[in-house]
Tab-separated table of C-alpha atoms in Angstrom:
chain	number	residue	atom	x	y	z
G	696	MET	CA	5.072	-23.779	64.141
G	697	LYS	CA	3.099	-25.699	66.898
G	698	LEU	CA	6.610	-25.805	68.812
G	699	LYS	CA	7.224	-21.867	68.257
G	700	LYS	CA	4.044	-21.086	69.089
G	701	GLU	CA	4.074	-23.251	72.714
G	702	PHE	CA	7.815	-21.642	72.961
G	703	SER	CA	6.062	-18.035	72.921
G	704	ILE	CA	2.900	-18.743	75.108
G	705	SER	CA	5.740	-20.122	77.838
G	706	LEU	CA	8.151	-17.158	77.361
G	707	LEU	CA	5.151	-14.732	77.842
G	708	LEU	CA	3.466	-17.138	80.999
G	709	ALA	CA	6.934	-17.389	83.152
G	710	ALA	CA	9.869	-16.113	81.298
G	711	VAL	CA	9.058	-12.620	81.172
G	712	PRO	CA	8.155	-12.972	84.927
G	713	ALA	CA	11.483	-14.804	85.763
G	714	PHE	CA	13.571	-12.003	84.096
G	715	LEU	CA	11.639	-9.103	85.729
G	716	ALA	CA	11.624	-10.542	89.050
G	717	TYR	CA	16.149	-11.494	88.642
G	718	ALA	CA	16.519	-7.889	87.789
G	719	SER	CA	14.417	-6.190	90.042
G	720	GLY	CA	15.431	-8.432	93.337
G	721	GLY	CA	18.025	-11.052	92.049
G	722	VAL	CA	18.539	-14.578	93.108
G	723	GLU	CA	16.395	-14.612	96.114
G	724	LEU	CA	13.158	-13.121	94.301
G	725	LEU	CA	13.647	-15.363	91.661
G	726	THR	CA	13.565	-17.735	93.473
G	727	GLU	CA	10.757	-16.527	95.518
G	728	LEU	CA	8.799	-16.558	91.871
G	729	THR	CA	9.920	-19.853	90.827
G	730	LYS	CA	8.258	-21.786	93.673
G	731	SER	CA	5.285	-19.974	93.488
G	732	MET	CA	4.545	-20.445	89.899
G	733	MET	CA	5.607	-24.273	90.361
G	734	THR	CA	2.624	-26.817	90.585
G	735	HIS	CA	3.177	-29.545	93.375
G	736	LYS	CA	3.553	-33.321	91.406
G	737	TRP	CA	0.446	-34.484	92.776
G	738	LEU	CA	-1.294	-31.905	91.010
G	739	MET	CA	0.433	-32.330	88.123
G	740	ILE	CA	-0.426	-36.539	88.348
G	741	TYR	CA	-4.535	-35.311	88.991
G	742	SER	CA	-4.370	-32.978	85.820
G	743	MET	CA	-2.078	-35.555	83.505
G	744	VAL	CA	-5.200	-37.980	84.649
G	745	GLY	CA	-7.592	-36.209	83.614
G	746	PHE	CA	-6.312	-35.149	80.079
G	747	GLY	CA	-6.257	-39.025	79.812
G	748	LEU	CA	-10.010	-38.864	81.155
G	749	PHE	CA	-10.928	-36.253	78.102
G	750	ILE	CA	-9.021	-38.266	75.482
G	751	LEU	CA	-10.738	-41.968	77.024
G	752	VAL	CA	-14.086	-39.826	76.793
G	753	SER	CA	-14.332	-38.015	73.845
G	754	TYR	CA	-12.914	-40.925	71.973
G	755	LEU	CA	-16.325	-43.082	73.725
G	756	GLU	CA	-18.492	-40.410	72.286
G	757	TRP	CA	-16.819	-40.459	69.098
G	758	ARG	CA	-16.832	-44.080	68.702
G	759	PHE	CA	-19.692	-45.406	70.237
G	760	LEU	CA	-23.040	-43.396	69.260
G	761	PHE	CA	-25.017	-43.597	72.636
G	762	HIS	CA	-28.670	-43.427	71.650
G	763	SER	CA	-29.887	-42.558	75.165
G	764	ASP	CA	-30.810	-38.226	75.133
G	765	ALA	CA	-29.898	-38.466	78.345
G	766	PHE	CA	-26.870	-40.284	78.848
G	767	ARG	CA	-25.311	-38.727	75.523
G	768	LYS	CA	-26.178	-35.185	77.100
G	769	PHE	CA	-24.279	-36.101	80.558
G	770	HIS	CA	-21.356	-37.675	78.351
G	771	ARG	CA	-21.110	-34.470	76.631
G	772	PHE	CA	-20.888	-32.278	79.806
G	773	ALA	CA	-18.579	-35.001	81.044
G	774	SER	CA	-16.443	-34.235	77.999
G	775	GLU	CA	-16.677	-30.522	78.124
G	776	VAL	CA	-15.543	-30.354	81.877
G	777	LEU	CA	-12.531	-32.705	81.371
G	778	TYR	CA	-11.530	-30.613	78.238
G	779	GLU	CA	-11.168	-27.717	80.650
G	780	MET	CA	-9.388	-29.384	82.914
G	781	ALA	CA	-6.893	-30.705	80.260
G	782	SER	CA	-6.554	-27.293	79.004
G	783	SER	CA	-5.624	-26.566	82.629
G	784	PHE	CA	-3.022	-29.230	82.315
G	785	LEU	CA	-1.699	-27.729	79.503
G	786	GLY	CA	-1.344	-24.333	80.992
G	787	ILE	CA	0.494	-25.582	83.490
G	788	LEU	CA	2.913	-27.521	81.044
G	789	ARG	CA	3.507	-23.873	79.663
G	790	ILE	CA	4.377	-22.110	82.848
G	791	THR	CA	6.738	-25.063	83.739
G	792	ALA	CA	8.592	-25.034	80.320
G	793	GLY	CA	8.501	-21.264	80.548
G	794	ILE	CA	10.112	-21.398	84.013
G	795	PHE	CA	13.002	-23.806	83.482
G	796	ILE	CA	14.045	-22.649	80.436
G	797	SER	CA	13.912	-19.176	81.520
G	798	VAL	CA	15.945	-20.440	84.991
G	799	PHE	CA	18.499	-21.682	82.382
G	800	MET	CA	19.180	-18.673	80.656
G	801	LEU	CA	19.421	-16.699	83.511
G	802	TRP	CA	22.045	-18.761	84.447
G	803	LEU	CA	23.718	-18.761	81.598
G	804	VAL	CA	24.180	-14.895	80.751
G	805	PHE	CA	24.393	-13.836	84.203
G	806	ASP	CA	26.123	-16.717	86.413
G	807	TYR	CA	27.399	-19.538	84.016
G	808	SER	CA	29.853	-21.568	85.840
G	809	GLN	CA	31.275	-24.511	84.665
G	810	GLU	CA	30.769	-26.672	87.951
G	811	MET	CA	26.966	-26.018	87.461
G	812	LEU	CA	27.023	-26.803	83.723
G	813	TRP	CA	25.156	-29.947	84.568
G	814	SER	CA	22.462	-29.041	87.145
G	815	PHE	CA	21.580	-26.448	84.575
G	816	THR	CA	21.859	-28.669	81.384
G	817	VAL	CA	19.253	-31.163	83.384
G	818	ILE	CA	17.360	-28.338	84.011
G	819	LEU	CA	16.880	-26.668	80.523
G	820	VAL	CA	16.292	-30.905	79.026
G	821	PHE	CA	13.012	-30.679	82.105
G	822	GLY	CA	12.091	-27.529	80.076
G	823	VAL	CA	12.464	-28.568	76.490
G	824	VAL	CA	10.281	-31.996	77.696
G	825	ALA	CA	7.978	-29.842	79.293
G	826	LEU	CA	7.548	-27.674	76.248
G	827	VAL	CA	7.209	-30.842	73.696
G	828	GLU	CA	4.614	-32.296	76.533
G	829	ALA	CA	2.570	-29.161	76.137
G	830	CYS	CA	2.756	-29.441	71.720
G	831	TRP	CA	1.397	-32.989	72.096
G	832	ILE	CA	-1.205	-31.894	74.592
G	833	ARG	CA	-2.128	-29.225	72.794
G	834	ALA	CA	-2.403	-30.803	69.366
G	835	ALA	CA	-3.918	-33.982	71.231
G	836	LEU	CA	-6.831	-31.053	72.116
G	837	GLU	CA	-6.936	-29.938	69.047
G	838	TYR	CA	-7.531	-33.431	67.506
G	839	ALA	CA	-10.334	-34.426	70.159
G	840	GLN	CA	-12.283	-31.537	69.553
G	841	ARG	CA	-12.103	-31.122	65.672
G	842	THR	CA	-12.697	-34.749	65.126
G	843	TRP	CA	-14.890	-36.229	68.180
G	844	MET	CA	-16.301	-33.479	70.078
G	845	ILE	CA	-17.901	-31.433	67.047
G	846	LYS	CA	-18.951	-34.090	65.230
G	847	ASN	CA	-21.152	-35.013	68.180
G	848	SER	CA	-22.407	-31.648	69.114
G	849	ASN	CA	-24.104	-31.688	65.381
G	850	GLN	CA	-26.166	-34.560	66.655
């Protein structure tokens, strides 16, 4: 169910604009749109580190109940900020998955050629991997929020 939901979100975020760009401006506009929607690798790495920090900070808050109110408040604030950062990373992955999958689908429908099969199969694989990562990160965020963050916000 989560895969279907993430796939739908990815299509709405990226594939619909990609199809509209291809329909109205052809390959040139699609290329321009794709370049503008893709995130630089350093931003992706930075976002992944932020997601990892969110999981670590939330786990520490849940596992080791801090006794100082001031430290607990700061820790909760850090958890909430890192949660938002991890949510942004999820958005980046959704757009990436949608772009890669839609480019493959456009090629398959409108410009299929045997010579380009390997290249576009790799693009599809990258899209599917990004989609699976988005599902995993969404599940991790939901678990951390449900299990760790809410439990400690009541204390």
